[in-house]
Coordinates of C-alpha atoms in Angstrom, one line a residue:
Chain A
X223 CA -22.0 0.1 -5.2
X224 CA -22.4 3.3 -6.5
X225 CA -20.6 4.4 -9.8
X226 CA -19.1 7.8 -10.5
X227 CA -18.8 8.6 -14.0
X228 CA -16.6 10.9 -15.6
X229 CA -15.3 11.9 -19.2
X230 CA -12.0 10.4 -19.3
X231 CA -9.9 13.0 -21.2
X232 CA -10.9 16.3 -22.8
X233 CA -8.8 19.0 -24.4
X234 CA -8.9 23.0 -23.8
X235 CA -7.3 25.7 -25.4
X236 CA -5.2 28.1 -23.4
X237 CA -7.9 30.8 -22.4
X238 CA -10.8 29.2 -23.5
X239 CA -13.3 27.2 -21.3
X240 CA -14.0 23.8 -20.6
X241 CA -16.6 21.8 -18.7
X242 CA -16.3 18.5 -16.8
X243 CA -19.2 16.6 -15.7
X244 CA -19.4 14.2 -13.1
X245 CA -22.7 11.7 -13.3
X246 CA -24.0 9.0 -10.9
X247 CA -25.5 5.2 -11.8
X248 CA -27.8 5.8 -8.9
X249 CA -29.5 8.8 -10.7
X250 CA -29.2 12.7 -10.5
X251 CA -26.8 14.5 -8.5
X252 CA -27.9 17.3 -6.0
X253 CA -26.7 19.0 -4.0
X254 CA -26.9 16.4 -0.9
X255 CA -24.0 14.4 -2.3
X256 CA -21.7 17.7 -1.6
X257 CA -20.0 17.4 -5.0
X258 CA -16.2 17.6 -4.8
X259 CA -13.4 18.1 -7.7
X260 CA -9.9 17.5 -6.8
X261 CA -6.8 18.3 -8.8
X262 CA -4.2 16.0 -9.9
X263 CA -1.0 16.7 -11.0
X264 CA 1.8 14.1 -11.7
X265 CA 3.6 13.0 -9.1
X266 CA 1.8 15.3 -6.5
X267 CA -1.1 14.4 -3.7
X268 CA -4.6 15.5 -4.9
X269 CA -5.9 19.0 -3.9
X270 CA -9.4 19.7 -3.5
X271 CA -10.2 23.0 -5.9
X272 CA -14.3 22.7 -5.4
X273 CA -16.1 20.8 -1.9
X274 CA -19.8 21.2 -1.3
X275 CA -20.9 21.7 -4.8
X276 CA -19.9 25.6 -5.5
X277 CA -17.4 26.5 -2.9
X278 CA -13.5 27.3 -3.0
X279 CA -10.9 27.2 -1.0
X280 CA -8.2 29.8 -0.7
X281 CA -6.2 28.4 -3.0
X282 CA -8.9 27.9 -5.7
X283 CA -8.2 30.4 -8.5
X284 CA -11.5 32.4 -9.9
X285 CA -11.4 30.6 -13.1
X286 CA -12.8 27.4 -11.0
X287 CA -16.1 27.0 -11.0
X288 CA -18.3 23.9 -9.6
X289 CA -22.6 23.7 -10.3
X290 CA -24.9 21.5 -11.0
X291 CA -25.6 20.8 -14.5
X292 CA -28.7 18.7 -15.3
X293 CA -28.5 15.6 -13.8
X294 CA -24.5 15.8 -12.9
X295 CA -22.3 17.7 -11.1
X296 CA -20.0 20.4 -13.5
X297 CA -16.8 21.8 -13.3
X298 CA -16.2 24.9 -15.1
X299 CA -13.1 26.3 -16.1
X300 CA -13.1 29.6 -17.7
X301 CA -9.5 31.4 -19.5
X302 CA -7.4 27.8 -19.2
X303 CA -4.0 28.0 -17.8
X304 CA -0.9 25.9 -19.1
X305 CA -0.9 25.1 -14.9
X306 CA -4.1 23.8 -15.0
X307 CA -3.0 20.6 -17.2
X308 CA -3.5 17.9 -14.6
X309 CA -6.3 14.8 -13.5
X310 CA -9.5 16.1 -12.3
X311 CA -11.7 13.7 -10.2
X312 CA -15.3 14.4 -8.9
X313 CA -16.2 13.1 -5.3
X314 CA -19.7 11.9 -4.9
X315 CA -20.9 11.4 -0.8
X316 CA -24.0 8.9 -0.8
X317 CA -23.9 8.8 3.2
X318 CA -21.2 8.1 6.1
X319 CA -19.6 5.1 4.6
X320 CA -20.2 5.9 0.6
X321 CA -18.0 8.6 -0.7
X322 CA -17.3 7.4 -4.1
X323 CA -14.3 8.6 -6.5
X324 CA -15.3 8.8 -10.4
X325 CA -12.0 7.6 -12.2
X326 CA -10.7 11.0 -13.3
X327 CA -10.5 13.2 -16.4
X328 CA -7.1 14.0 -17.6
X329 CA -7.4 17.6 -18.9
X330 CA -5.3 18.7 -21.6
X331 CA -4.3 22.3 -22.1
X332 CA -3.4 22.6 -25.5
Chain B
X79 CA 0.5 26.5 7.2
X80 CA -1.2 23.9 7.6
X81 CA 1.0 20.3 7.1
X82 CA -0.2 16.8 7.0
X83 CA 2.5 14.0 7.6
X84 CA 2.0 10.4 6.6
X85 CA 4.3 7.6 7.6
X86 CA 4.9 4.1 8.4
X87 CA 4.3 2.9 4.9
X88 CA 6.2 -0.2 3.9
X89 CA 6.6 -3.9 2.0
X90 CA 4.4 -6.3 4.2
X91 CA 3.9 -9.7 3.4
X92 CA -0.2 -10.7 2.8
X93 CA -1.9 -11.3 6.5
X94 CA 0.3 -9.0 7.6
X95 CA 0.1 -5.5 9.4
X96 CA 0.9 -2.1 9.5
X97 CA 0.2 1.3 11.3
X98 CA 0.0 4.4 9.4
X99 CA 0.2 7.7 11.1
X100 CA -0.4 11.1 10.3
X101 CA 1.1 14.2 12.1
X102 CA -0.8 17.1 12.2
X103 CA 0.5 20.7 12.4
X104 CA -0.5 24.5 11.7
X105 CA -4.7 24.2 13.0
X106 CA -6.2 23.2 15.3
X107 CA -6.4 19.2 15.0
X108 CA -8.4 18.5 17.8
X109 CA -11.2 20.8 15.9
X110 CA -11.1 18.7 12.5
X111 CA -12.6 15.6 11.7
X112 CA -9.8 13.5 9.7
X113 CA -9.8 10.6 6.8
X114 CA -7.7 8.5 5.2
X115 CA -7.9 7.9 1.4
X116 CA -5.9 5.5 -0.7
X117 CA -5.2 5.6 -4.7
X118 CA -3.5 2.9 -6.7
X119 CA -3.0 3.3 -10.5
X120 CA -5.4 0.8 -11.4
X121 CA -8.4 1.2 -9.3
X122 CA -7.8 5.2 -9.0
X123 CA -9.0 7.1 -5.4
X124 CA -10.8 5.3 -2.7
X125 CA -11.8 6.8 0.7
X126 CA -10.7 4.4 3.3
X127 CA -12.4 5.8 6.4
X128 CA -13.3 8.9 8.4
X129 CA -13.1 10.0 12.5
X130 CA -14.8 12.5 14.2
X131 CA -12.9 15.2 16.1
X132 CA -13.4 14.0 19.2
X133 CA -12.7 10.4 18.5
X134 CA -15.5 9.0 19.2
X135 CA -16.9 7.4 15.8
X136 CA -15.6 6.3 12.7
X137 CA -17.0 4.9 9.5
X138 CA -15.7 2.9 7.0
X139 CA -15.4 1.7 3.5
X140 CA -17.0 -1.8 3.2
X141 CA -13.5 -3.5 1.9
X142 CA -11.5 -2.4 4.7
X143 CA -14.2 -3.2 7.7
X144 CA -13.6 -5.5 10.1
X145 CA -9.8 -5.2 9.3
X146 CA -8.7 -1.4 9.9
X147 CA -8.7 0.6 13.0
X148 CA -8.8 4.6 12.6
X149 CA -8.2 6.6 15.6
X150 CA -6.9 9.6 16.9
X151 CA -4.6 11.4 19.7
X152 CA -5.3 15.3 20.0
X153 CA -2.8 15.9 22.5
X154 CA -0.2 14.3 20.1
X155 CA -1.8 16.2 16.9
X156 CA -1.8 12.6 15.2
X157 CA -4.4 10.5 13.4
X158 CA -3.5 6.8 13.2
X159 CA -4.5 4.2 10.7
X160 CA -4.2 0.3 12.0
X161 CA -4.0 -1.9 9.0
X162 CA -4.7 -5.4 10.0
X163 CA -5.0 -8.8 7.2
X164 CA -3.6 -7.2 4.9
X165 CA -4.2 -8.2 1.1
X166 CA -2.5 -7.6 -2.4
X167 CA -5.4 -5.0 -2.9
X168 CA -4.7 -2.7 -0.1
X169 CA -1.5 -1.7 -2.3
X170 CA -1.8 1.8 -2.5
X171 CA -0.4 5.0 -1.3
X172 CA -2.8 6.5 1.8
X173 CA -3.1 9.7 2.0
X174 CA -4.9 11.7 5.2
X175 CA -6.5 14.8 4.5
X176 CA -9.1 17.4 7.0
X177 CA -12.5 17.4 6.4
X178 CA -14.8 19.7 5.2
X179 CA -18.6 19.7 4.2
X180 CA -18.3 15.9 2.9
X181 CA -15.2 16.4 1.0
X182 CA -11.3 16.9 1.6
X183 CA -9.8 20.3 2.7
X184 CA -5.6 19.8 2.9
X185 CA -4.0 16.6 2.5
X186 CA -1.0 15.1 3.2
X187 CA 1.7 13.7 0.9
X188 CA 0.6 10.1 1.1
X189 CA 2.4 6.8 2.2
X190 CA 3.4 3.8 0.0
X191 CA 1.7 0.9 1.1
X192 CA 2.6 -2.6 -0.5
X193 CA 1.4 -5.8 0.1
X194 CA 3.3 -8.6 -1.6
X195 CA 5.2 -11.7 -0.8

């Protein structure tokens, strides 16, 4: 079974930037596991901000940014937003019936 | 807008069952394939399984094989999750959520599922 890594907390200061990365035991990601970053807040459902390695939906403000960086996928957030305090967790898709979770990284605004 | 509804979570007892569904509203759900995705505090998010838009296949995750059935009525706009041999591990709240490109696109609220005698 496949294992998603993540950093498990990282701090950001309003308007700065911030990257979280999102690594694989199997070896590099590309762009064939169609990265994914979801948002977190308490108490809420998850809401995908990044699918497909780069892409956004709607909702996705402009400071979100998703690439591949090295061997991982990356979230970028540039100009940090007292909202944006909340889990982020990177979805990894090996093949139909492996779409593996990493176990989050609790962003701090601060 | 698009709305996702879960429900028919519960307390079941282990070896138990349940049926989860999810109604669909504001796209067109006959257009969408559809999963269901569960997250617990310990073991974090899991993706549970996934259905075409037609029905016609389904995949999924090797611990819930053999034991859950995912399918689908368009005419009724509503995904269905049967939840057969149930186990202490299944605790979790399932979510459903549309798909897109291998990920997630809207997701529903969730539904409280616990196993436990």
């Amino acid at each position: 079974q496949a294992v998603v890594t993540q950093e498990p907390s990282l701090t950001v200061s309003p308007g700065g930037t911030v990257t979280l990365t999102c690594g694989s035991s199997t070896g590099t990601v590309t762009g064939r596991h169609f990265p994914s970053w979801l948002q977190q807040k308490p108490g809420q459902a998850p809401r995908t901000v990044i699918y497909d390695t780069n892409k956004k939906h709607s909702w996705t403000p402009a400071r979100f940014s998703g690439s591949l960086l090295g061997d991982k996928a990356a979230l970028t957030l540039s100009g940090a937003q007292p909202e944006d305090e909340a889990d982020y967790y990177c979805l990894l898709s090996y093949d139909v019936t492996r779409r593996v979770f990493g176990g989050g990284t609790r962003l701090t605004v601060l | 807008q698009v709305q996702l509804v879960e429900s028919g979570g519960g307390v079941v007892q282990p070896g138990g069952s349940l049926r989860l569904s999810c109604a669909a509203s504001g796209f067109p759900f006959s257009t969408y394939h559809m999963h269901w995705v569960r997250q617990t505090p310990g073991t974090g998010l899991e993706w549970v399984a996934f259905i075409r838009d037609n029905g016609k296949t389904q995949y999924y995750a090797d611990s819930v094989r053999g034991r859950f059935t995912l399918s689908r009525d368009n005419s009724r706009n509503t995904l269905y999750l049967q939840m057969n041999s149930l186990r202490n591990d299944d605790t979790a709240v399932y979510y459903c959520a549309q798909d897109i490109m291998w990920g997630f696109e809207n997701w529903g609220r969730g539904t409280l599922v616990t196993v436990s005698s």
